[in-house]
Amino acid sequence: MSDTGTPRPYRSYVYAYPHKTAYRALPDLPSLDALWAAEPKDALSLYAHIPFCEVRCGFCNLFTRIGAPDELTTRYLDALDRQATAVREALGDPRGDSAPVRFATAAFGGGTPTFLTAAELERLCDIAEKRMGVDLRTVPLSVETSPATATADRLALLAERGATRLSIGVQSFVEAEARAAVRPQRRADVEAALGRIRDTGVPVLNIDLIYGIDGQTEESWRSSLDAALAWRPEELYLYPLYVRPLTGLGRISPGADREWDERRLRLYRYGRDHLRAHGYEQVSMRMFRRTDAAPLGPDDYACQTDGMIGLGCGARSYTSALHYSFDYAVDMREIRSIIDAYTETEDFSRVEVGRWVDAEEARRRHLLQSLLQAEGMPVAGYEERFGSSPFADFPAELARFEALGWLDADAPAGLLRLSPEGLAYSDGLGPELFSPDVRAAMAAYEPK
């Protein structure tokens, strides 16, 4: 907090709630059968996690390792196949289940999924389709890639199997900034990879950029923005740089300070305004979509209410009552150990690590994940789901947000929406909605 009581703008990127650092070992080892028996399964999301990269960037705290010796990718896909078989059995027989199983969206992330060879990517698609029952050609399918692994054969395979979105982490088109972020890359290689992606004809290209890198200025930031805009990507994500424990930058750089906060906010606002001026609409603090881009296609999945199936040792899954995954780590040695244990697992029918979500946590999650989207939250939808008002459930939090100018006073009646300043402070606002129990669990977590 500052002297005025305003939360710092860059406390935590809230991409899911509760965060994995609030997960704990589950002594009762609940079965997948029991967890999914009464859950609605008509609009699920599938996420397959590939925890391999050719290099680990200095800012990265994702669950991933460098390289895959001794046929590790083969053993990992073998385990992924076993896990998918167990999960599909728990969800129910697609031919006779009275509550049909349908996937509304799919994604391959990591790590870097395109670290896999084209043949291994084909096997990954087969697991999604033949084991899980996902028709990849009829649902939105997003795949993450990198400049070094976006090869023509891999991209062609993904396009043929139904990919509708390819997301590439560029971070900066300025080579000196890429080196400062411990992400050595040549701009010529980045541009060549973008050309290969466009050659596939996949309808949505997303480019990730980072602001707040040491030495970055408004001028160099604009240079990266314009280099990205030259490809007319359908989507752009603008990420603030974080320096986290156990990462490359975390070992050599100081933590956040006020001056850095202000610099990141300044660069964020510059990037936001620049993209808006070039025909992009803001979807969230990070996400911008080109206004004349073609519709994304059918997508009736809602993260606030629908279930998630995660495959792989870094993927999270959730039902209405339990969010679960495997053990979590950032340190490379710990990650290698967890991946090895995953590849040796034969029985995936029970859950070992997770966090139960009660009615109050469900309310927090719904409000948080809705409010952090630029379109806001229809109050009537919240009331219909929970039988109460968000203003009655969270009077102190919403009053505080209003006092800080974070709520849009001009939003239509019945819509709870952030102001532009509220969106700018998303990474400070989100943690304000964490429950005391989740805060305590996260604070007690020992990074490893």
GROMACS .gro file of N, CA, C and O in nm, residues 393-437:
model
  180
  393ASP      N    1  -2.272  -0.874  -0.106
  393ASP     CA    2  -2.169  -0.974  -0.072
  393ASP      C    3  -2.032  -0.912  -0.051
  393ASP      O    4  -1.952  -0.961   0.029
  394PHE      N    5  -2.004  -0.803  -0.123
  394PHE     CA    6  -1.871  -0.741  -0.116
  394PHE      C    7  -1.882  -0.589  -0.099
  394PHE      O    8  -1.827  -0.512  -0.178
  395PRO      N    9  -1.953  -0.544   0.005
  395PRO     CA   10  -1.976  -0.399   0.019
  395PRO      C   11  -1.848  -0.320   0.041
  395PRO      O   12  -1.831  -0.212  -0.018
  396ALA      N   13  -1.757  -0.371   0.124
  396ALA     CA   14  -1.634  -0.297   0.154
  396ALA      C   15  -1.544  -0.287   0.032
  396ALA      O   16  -1.489  -0.180   0.002
  397GLU      N   17  -1.529  -0.399  -0.037
  397GLU     CA   18  -1.439  -0.401  -0.153
  397GLU      C   19  -1.489  -0.309  -0.265
  397GLU      O   20  -1.413  -0.230  -0.322
  398LEU      N   21  -1.618  -0.319  -0.296
  398LEU     CA   22  -1.671  -0.239  -0.406
  398LEU      C   23  -1.676  -0.090  -0.368
  398LEU      O   24  -1.654  -0.004  -0.455
  399ALA      N   25  -1.703  -0.061  -0.242
  399ALA     CA   26  -1.700   0.079  -0.198
  399ALA      C   27  -1.558   0.135  -0.210
  399ALA      O   28  -1.538   0.251  -0.248
  400ARG      N   29  -1.461   0.054  -0.177
  400ARG     CA   30  -1.321   0.098  -0.188
  400ARG      C   31  -1.284   0.122  -0.334
  400ARG      O   32  -1.220   0.221  -0.368
  401PHE      N   33  -1.324   0.029  -0.422
  401PHE     CA   34  -1.294   0.047  -0.564
  401PHE      C   35  -1.359   0.175  -0.617
  401PHE      O   36  -1.298   0.249  -0.696
  402GLU      N   37  -1.481   0.201  -0.571
  402GLU     CA   38  -1.549   0.323  -0.616
  402GLU      C   39  -1.475   0.447  -0.567
  402GLU      O   40  -1.457   0.544  -0.642
  403ALA      N   41  -1.431   0.444  -0.441
  403ALA     CA   42  -1.361   0.559  -0.385
  403ALA      C   43  -1.229   0.585  -0.457
  403ALA      O   44  -1.185   0.701  -0.468
  404LEU      N   45  -1.166   0.480  -0.505
  404LEU     CA   46  -1.040   0.492  -0.577
  404LEU      C   47  -1.059   0.533  -0.723
  404LEU      O   48  -0.962   0.555  -0.795
  405GLY      N   49  -1.185   0.540  -0.768
  405GLY     CA   50  -1.213   0.575  -0.906
  405GLY      C   51  -1.196   0.458  -1.001
  405GLY      O   52  -1.179   0.479  -1.122
  406TRP      N   53  -1.203   0.337  -0.950
  406TRP     CA   54  -1.180   0.218  -1.032
  406TRP      C   55  -1.308   0.163  -1.095
  406TRP      O   56  -1.300   0.076  -1.182
  407LEU      N   57  -1.424   0.210  -1.052
  407LEU     CA   58  -1.549   0.167  -1.112
  407LEU      C   59  -1.600   0.274  -1.209
  407LEU      O   60  -1.586   0.394  -1.183
  408ASP      N   61  -1.657   0.229  -1.319
  408ASP     CA   62  -1.705   0.319  -1.423
  408ASP      C   63  -1.841   0.377  -1.384
  408ASP      O   64  -1.942   0.305  -1.388
  409ALA      N   65  -1.842   0.504  -1.346
  409ALA     CA   66  -1.968   0.568  -1.304
  409ALA      C   67  -2.064   0.585  -1.420
  409ALA      O   68  -2.184   0.606  -1.399
  410ASP      N   69  -2.014   0.575  -1.544
  410ASP     CA   70  -2.100   0.595  -1.661
  410ASP      C   71  -2.145   0.463  -1.724
  410ASP      O   72  -2.204   0.463  -1.833
  411ALA      N   73  -2.119   0.351  -1.657
  411ALA     CA   74  -2.163   0.222  -1.710
  411ALA      C   75  -2.315   0.216  -1.714
  411ALA      O   76  -2.383   0.275  -1.629
  412PRO      N   77  -2.372   0.146  -1.812
  412PRO     CA   78  -2.518   0.133  -1.817
  412PRO      C   79  -2.573   0.071  -1.689
  412PRO      O   80  -2.503  -0.002  -1.618
  413ALA      N   81  -2.698   0.100  -1.661
  413ALA     CA   82  -2.761   0.044  -1.541
  413ALA      C   83  -2.753  -0.109  -1.545
  413ALA      O   84  -2.775  -0.170  -1.649
  414GLY      N   85  -2.719  -0.165  -1.431
  414GLY     CA   86  -2.713  -0.311  -1.421
  414GLY      C   87  -2.580  -0.371  -1.464
  414GLY      O   88  -2.565  -0.493  -1.464
  415LEU      N   89  -2.482  -0.287  -1.499
  415LEU     CA   90  -2.352  -0.337  -1.541
  415LEU      C   91  -2.245  -0.284  -1.447
  415LEU      O   92  -2.231  -0.163  -1.429
  416LEU      N   93  -2.171  -0.376  -1.386
  416LEU     CA   94  -2.060  -0.341  -1.299
  416LEU      C   95  -1.933  -0.348  -1.383
  416LEU      O   96  -1.894  -0.456  -1.429
  417ARG      N   97  -1.869  -0.234  -1.405
  417ARG     CA   98  -1.758  -0.228  -1.499
  417ARG      C   99  -1.646  -0.139  -1.445
  417ARG      O  100  -1.672  -0.039  -1.379
  418LEU      N  101  -1.522  -0.176  -1.475
  418LEU     CA  102  -1.409  -0.095  -1.434
  418LEU      C  103  -1.396   0.028  -1.522
  418LEU      O  104  -1.427   0.025  -1.641
  419SER      N  105  -1.346   0.134  -1.463
  419SER     CA  106  -1.309   0.253  -1.538
  419SER      C  107  -1.176   0.228  -1.607
  419SER      O  108  -1.107   0.128  -1.578
  420PRO      N  109  -1.132   0.315  -1.697
  420PRO     CA  110  -0.999   0.298  -1.755
  420PRO      C  111  -0.890   0.290  -1.649
  420PRO      O  112  -0.795   0.213  -1.662
  421GLU      N  113  -0.902   0.369  -1.543
  421GLU     CA  114  -0.803   0.363  -1.436
  421GLU      C  115  -0.812   0.230  -1.360
  421GLU      O  116  -0.711   0.173  -1.319
  422GLY      N  117  -0.934   0.180  -1.342
  422GLY     CA  118  -0.950   0.050  -1.278
  422GLY      C  119  -0.885  -0.061  -1.358
  422GLY      O  120  -0.819  -0.150  -1.302
  423LEU      N  121  -0.902  -0.058  -1.491
  423LEU     CA  122  -0.835  -0.157  -1.576
  423LEU      C  123  -0.684  -0.146  -1.564
  423LEU      O  124  -0.613  -0.247  -1.559
  424ALA      N  125  -0.633  -0.022  -1.559
  424ALA     CA  126  -0.489  -0.002  -1.547
  424ALA      C  127  -0.435  -0.064  -1.418
  424ALA      O  128  -0.321  -0.112  -1.414
  425TYR      N  129  -0.517  -0.066  -1.315
  425TYR     CA  130  -0.478  -0.119  -1.185
  425TYR      C  131  -0.528  -0.263  -1.164
  425TYR      O  132  -0.539  -0.308  -1.050
  426SER      N  133  -0.554  -0.336  -1.270
  426SER     CA  134  -0.608  -0.471  -1.257
  426SER      C  135  -0.522  -0.560  -1.168
  426SER      O  136  -0.574  -0.641  -1.090
  427ASP      N  137  -0.389  -0.548  -1.179
  427ASP     CA  138  -0.301  -0.634  -1.101
  427ASP      C  139  -0.290  -0.590  -0.956
  427ASP      O  140  -0.232  -0.662  -0.873
  428GLY      N  141  -0.344  -0.475  -0.923
  428GLY     CA  142  -0.356  -0.434  -0.785
  428GLY      C  143  -0.494  -0.460  -0.732
  428GLY      O  144  -0.514  -0.495  -0.615
  429LEU      N  145  -0.593  -0.447  -0.821
  429LEU     CA  146  -0.733  -0.467  -0.782
  429LEU      C  147  -0.764  -0.614  -0.757
  429LEU      O  148  -0.830  -0.650  -0.659
  430GLY      N  149  -0.716  -0.704  -0.845
  430GLY     CA  150  -0.748  -0.845  -0.833
  430GLY      C  151  -0.718  -0.903  -0.697
  430GLY      O  152  -0.806  -0.964  -0.632
  431PRO      N  153  -0.595  -0.885  -0.646
  431PRO     CA  154  -0.563  -0.941  -0.514
  431PRO      C  155  -0.647  -0.885  -0.400
  431PRO      O  156  -0.657  -0.948  -0.294
  432GLU      N  157  -0.707  -0.767  -0.419
  432GLU     CA  158  -0.795  -0.710  -0.316
  432GLU      C  159  -0.918  -0.797  -0.294
  432GLU      O  160  -0.983  -0.787  -0.190
  433LEU      N  161  -0.952  -0.881  -0.391
  433LEU     CA  162  -1.071  -0.966  -0.380
  433LEU      C  163  -1.038  -1.106  -0.329
  433LEU      O  164  -1.127  -1.189  -0.315
  434PHE      N  165  -0.911  -1.134  -0.300
  434PHE     CA  166  -0.876  -1.264  -0.246
  434PHE      C  167  -0.933  -1.277  -0.105
  434PHE      O  168  -0.931  -1.182  -0.027
  435SER      N  169  -0.979  -1.396  -0.069
  435SER     CA  170  -1.031  -1.419   0.065
  435SER      C  171  -0.917  -1.425   0.166
  435SER      O  172  -0.802  -1.454   0.131
  436PRO      N  173  -0.945  -1.402   0.294
  436PRO     CA  174  -0.841  -1.416   0.396
  436PRO      C  175  -0.777  -1.554   0.397
  436PRO      O  176  -0.655  -1.566   0.417
  437ASP      N  177  -0.856  -1.659   0.374
  437ASP     CA  178  -0.800  -1.794   0.375
  437ASP      C  179  -0.703  -1.815   0.259
  437ASP      O  180  -0.598  -1.877   0.277
   0.00000   0.00000   0.00000
